[in-house]
Tab-separated table of C-alpha atoms in Angstrom:
chain	number	residue	atom	x	y	z
A	1144	MET	CA	-20.091	-18.583	-15.275
A	1145	LYS	CA	-19.532	-19.162	-11.549
A	1146	ASN	CA	-17.297	-22.161	-12.245
A	1147	SER	CA	-15.275	-20.099	-14.722
A	1148	SER	CA	-14.916	-17.277	-12.198
A	1149	SER	CA	-13.901	-19.695	-9.421
A	1150	SER	CA	-11.339	-21.351	-11.682
A	1151	ARG	CA	-9.902	-17.976	-12.612
A	1152	TYR	CA	-9.635	-17.026	-8.953
A	1153	ALA	CA	-8.000	-20.319	-7.965
A	1154	CYS	CA	-5.572	-20.125	-10.873
A	1155	SER	CA	-4.639	-16.539	-9.979
A	1156	VAL	CA	-3.981	-17.438	-6.340
A	1157	VAL	CA	-1.828	-20.446	-7.278
A	1158	VAL	CA	0.198	-18.539	-9.878
A	1159	LEU	CA	0.781	-15.562	-7.577
A	1160	ALA	CA	1.703	-17.816	-4.639
A	1161	LEU	CA	4.232	-19.740	-6.742
A	1162	LEU	CA	5.627	-16.480	-8.095
A	1163	LEU	CA	5.957	-15.229	-4.513
A	1164	VAL	CA	8.077	-18.253	-3.592
A	1165	VAL	CA	10.268	-17.893	-6.696
A	1166	LEU	CA	10.842	-14.159	-6.198
A	1167	ALA	CA	11.564	-14.589	-2.482
A	1168	ALA	CA	14.122	-17.288	-3.260
A	1169	ALA	CA	15.708	-15.111	-5.954
A	1170	CYS	CA	16.009	-12.182	-3.536
A	1171	LEU	CA	17.766	-14.467	-1.034
A	1172	ILE	CA	20.185	-15.797	-3.641
A	1173	PHE	CA	21.088	-12.709	-5.662
A	1174	GLY	CA	22.759	-9.624	-4.256
A	1175	SER	CA	25.912	-7.565	-4.148
A	1176	VAL	CA	27.700	-10.491	-2.472
A	1177	ASP	CA	27.765	-13.791	-4.392
A	1178	ILE	CA	26.601	-16.688	-2.225
A	1179	ASP	CA	26.052	-20.130	-3.701
A	1180	VAL	CA	22.529	-21.539	-3.662
A	1181	ALA	CA	23.363	-24.498	-1.414
A	1182	SER	CA	24.767	-22.194	1.269
A	1183	VAL	CA	21.743	-19.904	1.085
A	1184	VAL	CA	19.411	-22.882	1.554
A	1185	ARG	CA	21.399	-24.206	4.534
A	1186	ILE	CA	21.462	-20.820	6.217
A	1187	ALA	CA	17.747	-20.197	5.524
A	1188	ILE	CA	16.741	-23.469	7.209
A	1189	GLY	CA	18.811	-22.673	10.303
A	1190	GLN	CA	22.135	-24.351	9.589
A	1191	ASP	CA	25.468	-22.517	9.531
A	1192	SER	CA	27.770	-22.275	6.559
A	1193	ASP	CA	31.557	-22.215	6.831
A	1194	ASN	CA	31.553	-18.519	5.944
A	1195	GLU	CA	30.372	-16.507	8.958
A	1196	ALA	CA	29.881	-13.384	6.836
A	1197	TRP	CA	27.397	-15.257	4.651
A	1198	ASN	CA	25.439	-16.301	7.751
A	1199	ILE	CA	25.138	-12.674	8.794
A	1200	ILE	CA	24.202	-11.438	5.309
A	1201	VAL	CA	21.441	-13.981	4.767
A	1202	ARG	CA	19.967	-13.957	8.276
A	1203	GLN	CA	20.304	-10.312	9.208
A	1204	THR	CA	19.948	-8.645	5.819
A	1205	ARG	CA	18.332	-10.732	3.091
A	1206	ILE	CA	15.664	-12.592	5.065
A	1207	PRO	CA	14.419	-9.417	6.839
A	1208	MET	CA	14.516	-7.622	3.465
A	1209	VAL	CA	12.310	-10.268	1.820
A	1210	ILE	CA	9.787	-10.204	4.671
A	1211	THR	CA	9.783	-6.402	4.724
A	1212	ALA	CA	9.290	-6.101	0.962
A	1213	ALA	CA	6.506	-8.682	0.771
A	1214	LEU	CA	4.527	-7.136	3.623
A	1215	ALA	CA	5.125	-3.567	2.386
A	1216	GLY	CA	3.877	-4.459	-1.096
A	1217	SER	CA	0.779	-6.141	0.334
A	1218	ALA	CA	0.089	-3.223	2.685
A	1219	LEU	CA	0.395	-0.529	0.013
A	1220	ALA	CA	-1.660	-2.567	-2.467
A	1221	ILE	CA	-4.477	-3.019	0.063
A	1222	ALA	CA	-4.277	0.662	1.036
A	1223	GLY	CA	-4.733	1.595	-2.617
A	1224	LEU	CA	-7.633	-0.823	-3.012
A	1225	LEU	CA	-9.397	0.537	0.076
A	1226	LEU	CA	-8.995	4.134	-1.127
A	1227	GLN	CA	-10.277	3.286	-4.603
A	1228	THR	CA	-13.343	1.627	-3.113
A	1229	THR	CA	-13.919	4.324	-0.483
A	1230	PHE	CA	-13.829	7.157	-3.014
A	1231	ASN	CA	-15.213	5.067	-5.902
A	1232	ASN	CA	-12.268	6.212	-8.005
A	1233	PRO	CA	-9.844	3.923	-9.905
A	1234	LEU	CA	-7.103	6.567	-9.793
A	1235	ALA	CA	-7.081	6.900	-6.005
A	1236	GLY	CA	-3.995	5.735	-4.137
A	1237	PRO	CA	-1.839	6.589	-1.101
A	1238	SER	CA	0.657	8.565	-3.185
A	1239	ILE	CA	-1.917	10.266	-5.431
A	1240	LEU	CA	-4.219	11.423	-2.613
A	1241	GLY	CA	-1.332	12.698	-0.503
A	1242	VAL	CA	-1.469	10.059	2.254
A	1243	SER	CA	2.138	9.021	1.655
A	1244	THR	CA	3.168	12.686	1.579
A	1245	GLY	CA	1.426	13.251	4.907
A	1246	ALA	CA	3.257	10.301	6.439
A	1247	GLY	CA	6.493	11.607	4.950
A	1248	LEU	CA	5.827	15.033	6.406
A	1249	GLY	CA	5.382	13.488	9.845
A	1250	VAL	CA	8.716	11.726	9.452
A	1251	ALA	CA	10.297	14.994	8.257
A	1252	VAL	CA	9.129	16.788	11.395
A	1253	VAL	CA	10.749	14.096	13.548
A	1254	MET	CA	13.986	13.862	11.540
A	1255	LEU	CA	14.500	17.471	10.472
A	1256	ALA	CA	12.767	19.691	13.016
A	1257	MET	CA	13.345	17.605	16.156
A	1258	GLY	CA	16.464	15.646	15.220
A	1259	GLY	CA	17.460	13.209	17.942
A	1260	SER	CA	15.790	15.146	20.779
A	1261	ILE	CA	12.855	12.747	21.096
A	1262	GLY	CA	15.134	9.743	21.342
A	1263	LYS	CA	17.109	11.443	24.120
A	1264	MET	CA	13.893	12.328	25.953
A	1265	LEU	CA	12.803	8.681	25.814
A	1266	GLY	CA	16.162	7.527	27.122
A	1267	ASP	CA	17.455	5.728	24.029
A	1268	VAL	CA	18.274	7.633	20.869
A	1269	GLU	CA	17.897	4.638	18.557
A	1270	VAL	CA	14.695	3.206	20.058
A	1271	GLY	CA	13.187	6.623	20.789
A	1272	GLY	CA	13.870	7.880	17.278
A	1273	TYR	CA	12.446	4.665	15.854
A	1274	VAL	CA	9.199	5.005	17.835
A	1275	ALA	CA	8.981	8.744	17.120
A	1276	THR	CA	9.398	8.195	13.374
A	1277	LEU	CA	6.578	5.648	13.367
A	1278	GLY	CA	4.343	7.958	15.415
A	1279	GLY	CA	5.118	10.947	13.214
A	1280	ALA	CA	4.300	8.982	10.068
A	1281	PHE	CA	0.969	7.826	11.483
A	1282	LEU	CA	-0.028	11.312	12.651
A	1283	GLY	CA	0.894	12.801	9.269
A	1284	ALA	CA	-1.081	10.162	7.387
A	1285	ALA	CA	-4.028	10.564	9.780
A	1286	ALA	CA	-4.048	14.332	9.238
A	1287	VAL	CA	-4.253	13.923	5.461
A	1288	MET	CA	-6.942	11.243	5.802
A	1289	ALA	CA	-8.966	13.633	7.993
A	1290	LEU	CA	-8.687	16.346	5.335
A	1291	LEU	CA	-9.812	13.899	2.669
A	1292	ILE	CA	-12.822	12.901	4.755
A	1293	VAL	CA	-13.826	16.544	5.155
A	1294	PHE	CA	-13.366	17.383	1.480
A	1295	SER	CA	-15.092	14.194	0.303
A	1296	SER	CA	-18.257	15.337	2.091
A	1297	ILE	CA	-18.031	18.756	0.421
A	1298	VAL	CA	-16.671	17.945	-3.037
A	1299	LYS	CA	-18.739	15.376	-4.908
A	1300	SER	CA	-16.515	15.151	-7.988
A	1301	ASN	CA	-13.898	12.395	-7.847
A	1302	THR	CA	-11.679	14.369	-10.197
A	1303	MET	CA	-11.767	17.409	-7.924
A	1304	LEU	CA	-10.952	15.199	-4.936
A	1305	LEU	CA	-7.888	13.890	-6.762
A	1306	ILE	CA	-6.829	17.465	-7.481
A	1307	ILE	CA	-7.246	18.336	-3.800
A	1308	GLY	CA	-5.116	15.335	-2.886
A	1309	MET	CA	-2.399	16.493	-5.271
A	1310	LEU	CA	-2.555	20.016	-3.794
A	1311	VAL	CA	-2.153	18.539	-0.309
A	1312	SER	CA	0.900	16.661	-1.597
A	1313	TYR	CA	2.397	19.875	-2.988
A	1314	LEU	CA	1.716	21.654	0.310
A	1315	GLY	CA	3.353	18.860	2.280
A	1316	SER	CA	6.375	18.904	-0.039
A	1317	SER	CA	6.696	22.660	0.480
A	1318	VAL	CA	6.727	22.240	4.254
A	1319	VAL	CA	9.398	19.542	3.920
A	1320	GLN	CA	11.548	21.902	1.833
A	1321	LEU	CA	11.116	24.563	4.499
A	1322	LEU	CA	12.240	22.117	7.177
A	1323	ASN	CA	15.224	21.193	5.000
A	1324	SER	CA	16.298	24.820	4.937
A	1325	ILE	CA	16.578	25.023	8.726
A	1326	ALA	CA	17.743	21.489	9.564
A	1327	SER	CA	21.265	20.323	10.246
A	1328	GLU	CA	23.352	18.705	7.528
A	1329	GLU	CA	23.251	15.339	9.276
A	1330	SER	CA	19.444	15.410	9.571
A	1331	ILE	CA	19.062	16.372	5.914
A	1332	HIS	CA	21.309	13.495	4.832
A	1333	SER	CA	19.296	11.011	6.916
A	1334	TYR	CA	16.004	12.276	5.506
A	1335	VAL	CA	17.186	12.260	1.886
A	1336	THR	CA	18.492	8.710	2.271
A	1337	TRP	CA	15.185	7.642	3.816
A	1338	GLY	CA	13.301	9.300	0.933
A	1339	PHE	CA	14.984	7.091	-1.667
A	1340	GLY	CA	12.918	4.164	-0.426
A	1341	THR	CA	14.376	0.807	0.595
A	1342	PHE	CA	13.185	-2.536	1.919
A	1343	SER	CA	16.534	-3.345	3.517
A	1344	GLY	CA	16.393	-0.840	6.364
A	1345	VAL	CA	14.344	-2.922	8.806
A	1346	THR	CA	16.544	-4.727	11.319
A	1347	THR	CA	15.795	-8.064	12.936
A	1348	ALA	CA	15.021	-6.213	16.179
A	1349	GLN	CA	12.478	-3.955	14.446
A	1350	LEU	CA	10.918	-6.733	12.373
A	1351	PRO	CA	8.469	-8.167	14.972
A	1352	LEU	CA	6.656	-4.848	15.519
A	1353	TYR	CA	6.647	-4.148	11.777
A	1354	VAL	CA	5.143	-7.565	11.010
A	1355	ALA	CA	2.573	-7.234	13.806
A	1356	LEU	CA	1.359	-3.799	12.635
A	1357	ILE	CA	1.099	-4.805	8.973
A	1358	ALA	CA	-0.618	-8.097	9.861
A	1359	PHE	CA	-3.134	-6.232	12.037
A	1360	GLY	CA	-3.938	-3.789	9.221
A	1361	LEU	CA	-4.326	-6.567	6.647
A	1362	LEU	CA	-6.553	-8.566	9.017
A	1363	CYS	CA	-8.786	-5.525	9.568
A	1364	SER	CA	-9.146	-5.067	5.809
A	1365	VAL	CA	-10.085	-8.718	5.306
A	1366	LEU	CA	-12.745	-8.466	8.026
A	1367	MET	CA	-14.377	-5.572	6.133
A	1368	VAL	CA	-15.165	-7.515	2.952
A	1369	LYS	CA	-18.951	-7.234	3.260
A	1370	PRO	CA	-19.029	-3.454	3.866
A	1371	LEU	CA	-16.569	-2.985	0.982
A	1372	ASN	CA	-18.809	-4.920	-1.401
A	1373	ALA	CA	-21.816	-2.940	-0.170
A	1374	LEU	CA	-20.059	0.375	-0.921
A	1375	LEU	CA	-19.617	-0.735	-4.531
A	1376	LEU	CA	-23.389	-0.625	-4.932
A	1377	GLY	CA	-23.659	2.992	-3.806
A	1378	THR	CA	-24.151	4.759	-0.494
A	1379	ARG	CA	-27.951	4.497	-0.427
A	1380	TYR	CA	-28.002	0.813	-1.275
A	1381	ALA	CA	-25.332	0.100	1.329
A	1382	GLU	CA	-27.327	1.919	3.999
A	1383	ASN	CA	-30.448	-0.048	3.015
A	1384	LEU	CA	-28.431	-3.199	3.671
A	1385	GLY	CA	-27.748	-1.962	7.205
A	1386	VAL	CA	-24.207	-0.670	6.622
A	1387	ASN	CA	-23.281	2.479	8.505
A	1388	THR	CA	-21.434	4.095	5.615
A	1389	ARG	CA	-19.996	6.907	7.705
A	1390	HIS	CA	-18.426	4.572	10.249
A	1391	THR	CA	-17.329	2.207	7.496
A	1392	ARG	CA	-15.507	4.953	5.586
A	1393	MET	CA	-13.877	6.141	8.803
A	1394	ALA	CA	-12.693	2.606	9.579
A	1395	LEU	CA	-11.415	2.104	6.030
A	1396	LEU	CA	-9.488	5.359	6.118
A	1397	MET	CA	-7.989	4.512	9.529
A	1398	VAL	CA	-6.789	1.131	8.230
A	1399	THR	CA	-5.412	2.829	5.119
A	1400	GLY	CA	-3.620	5.419	7.234
A	1401	LEU	CA	-2.118	2.725	9.467
A	1402	LEU	CA	-0.814	0.598	6.584
A	1403	THR	CA	0.579	3.593	4.705
A	1404	ALA	CA	2.169	5.121	7.797
A	1405	VAL	CA	3.899	1.912	8.870
A	1406	VAL	CA	5.366	1.244	5.416
A	1407	THR	CA	6.399	4.894	4.984
A	1408	ALA	CA	8.069	5.054	8.399
A	1409	TYR	CA	10.054	1.856	7.908
A	1410	CYS	CA	10.726	1.865	4.159
A	1411	GLY	CA	10.320	5.452	2.964
A	1412	PRO	CA	7.652	6.952	0.672
A	1413	ILE	CA	7.197	4.100	-1.817
A	1414	GLY	CA	5.204	5.279	-4.836
A	1415	PHE	CA	2.939	3.625	-7.425
A	1416	LEU	CA	2.489	0.213	-5.773
A	1417	GLY	CA	-0.721	1.271	-4.043
A	1418	LEU	CA	-2.099	2.702	-7.273
A	1419	VAL	CA	-1.068	-0.010	-9.733
A	1420	VAL	CA	-1.509	-3.366	-7.973
A	1421	PRO	CA	-5.311	-3.177	-7.413
A	1422	HIS	CA	-5.748	-2.669	-11.167
A	1423	ILE	CA	-3.593	-5.698	-11.928
A	1424	SER	CA	-5.713	-7.769	-9.539
A	1425	ARG	CA	-8.971	-6.622	-11.136
A	1426	LEU	CA	-7.655	-7.395	-14.607
A	1427	MET	CA	-6.657	-10.875	-13.479
A	1428	LEU	CA	-10.045	-11.627	-11.923
A	1429	SER	CA	-12.410	-9.454	-14.008
A	1430	THR	CA	-14.350	-8.704	-10.829
A	1431	SER	CA	-14.558	-6.214	-7.990
A	1432	ASN	CA	-15.796	-8.764	-5.443
A	1433	HIS	CA	-13.563	-8.034	-2.469
A	1434	SER	CA	-13.825	-11.546	-1.046
A	1435	ARG	CA	-11.656	-12.588	-3.992
A	1436	LEU	CA	-10.001	-9.292	-4.803
A	1437	LEU	CA	-8.423	-8.809	-1.361
A	1438	PRO	CA	-6.417	-12.079	-1.257
A	1439	VAL	CA	-5.232	-11.647	-4.849
A	1440	THR	CA	-4.261	-8.022	-4.179
A	1441	ILE	CA	-2.255	-9.055	-1.106
A	1442	LEU	CA	-0.334	-11.650	-3.125
A	1443	ALA	CA	0.112	-9.395	-6.158
A	1444	GLY	CA	1.391	-6.557	-3.967
A	1445	ALA	CA	3.950	-8.844	-2.341
A	1446	ASP	CA	5.067	-10.123	-5.757
A	1447	MET	CA	5.432	-6.616	-7.177
A	1448	ALA	CA	7.483	-5.420	-4.202
A	1449	LEU	CA	9.763	-8.464	-4.376
A	1450	LEU	CA	10.223	-7.922	-8.110
A	1451	CYS	CA	11.290	-4.320	-7.449
A	1452	THR	CA	13.619	-5.557	-4.711
A	1453	LEU	CA	15.214	-8.095	-7.029
A	1454	VAL	CA	15.823	-5.415	-9.648
A	1455	SER	CA	17.250	-3.047	-7.039
A	1456	VAL	CA	19.820	-5.467	-5.577
A	1457	GLY	CA	20.593	-7.777	-8.498
A	1458	GLY	CA	23.760	-7.337	-10.526
A	1459	ASP	CA	26.959	-5.398	-9.975
A	1460	HIS	CA	25.454	-1.907	-10.185
A	1461	GLY	CA	24.961	-1.514	-6.446
A	1462	VAL	CA	21.626	-0.934	-4.755
A	1463	ILE	CA	19.113	1.101	-6.780
A	1464	PRO	CA	16.527	3.111	-4.782
A	1465	ILE	CA	13.071	1.502	-4.900
A	1466	ASN	CA	11.482	4.797	-5.938
A	1467	ALA	CA	13.624	4.773	-9.073
A	1468	ILE	CA	12.124	1.413	-10.086
A	1469	THR	CA	8.413	1.603	-9.218
A	1470	PRO	CA	7.609	4.394	-11.738
A	1471	VAL	CA	9.230	2.400	-14.558
A	1472	ILE	CA	6.886	-0.495	-13.816
A	1473	GLY	CA	3.870	1.537	-12.726
A	1474	VAL	CA	3.584	4.301	-15.324
A	1475	PRO	CA	3.021	2.020	-18.377
A	1476	ILE	CA	0.333	0.117	-16.475
A	1477	ILE	CA	-1.465	3.318	-15.453
A	1478	ILE	CA	-1.330	4.630	-19.044
A	1479	TYR	CA	-2.866	1.358	-20.227
A	1480	ILE	CA	-5.589	1.627	-17.580
A	1481	ILE	CA	-6.430	5.211	-18.589
A	1482	ILE	CA	-6.560	4.379	-22.306
A	1483	ASN	CA	-8.720	1.284	-21.785
A	1484	ARG	CA	-10.800	2.598	-18.901
A	1485	ARG	CA	-14.084	2.323	-20.834
A	1486	LYS	CA	-13.414	-1.338	-21.562
A	1487	ILE	CA	-12.686	-2.196	-17.942
A	1488	GLN	CA	-15.488	-2.451	-15.423
A	1489	TYR	CA	-14.077	-1.566	-12.026
A	1490	PHE	CA	-16.951	-1.002	-9.683
A	1491	ASN	CA	-19.752	-3.484	-10.256
């Protein structure tokens, strides 16, 4: 049985890693501007092509887009996995529990209520607004996570907690609509464009901080494998094993808030990836052992995000918003999970 499980894990990692390479290459090759494969390869390895425009497109647009999408997919997938384990609920996720809405509300406050004032106060409108947006997203996500912590200690039903998360989302959306009613036309346009969701908005100058924050969050999640596995056995059993469940849940929620806030600030409120990908990983492995589930979820999240990116930029239709694609992929999977929930063992 162990050999079979190990083989399944190894096979899943290899397949997902190969798929990651293929999808990344496809995203570099296909786009609104036709660039031949040989030129893309030369530019990607540091050589210049004869067409200067192609050099700019590949280096400053497509490569950052691929890195952004892969890391965003991994971050949201891990955030969903951590929430599902923390609340022992397979339907928990950043978008369902209102974490993404909280981060979006923080961004709305910066974009709609404050406009460019923070950037001017910090001395550089572009850099100041960029830092303020990230800070607003994190504070909004942290506020929702704090509410969830409070309600999770009061409400014992997972279903009721999901309903509370949805109510928080509705409340956050109402506040955003209120801010829209008093904001300037330029601010509203910027916020609406941001809300479509895109992986192509991160510039080469912004990429290092984005990569560092996501990498830090993913590293923290990997270091919490043992507490995560202990939580699967129940709170009492975990405490008997010496796990401080209160501190562990706080740490998990902080990591979740960080990952969700960073992706939301840079890419917009991307839905469904955090909810769907952990289920795909469990179905592939038939286990909830986080020492194997975490790496597979990271790879599967990156693959799913790159697939959505490829669909959004491929062809002659122009760029399709990411949030118009993720529900098409995510909803059928969630329906399948709900219908076959009794046949699937999630928390064991």
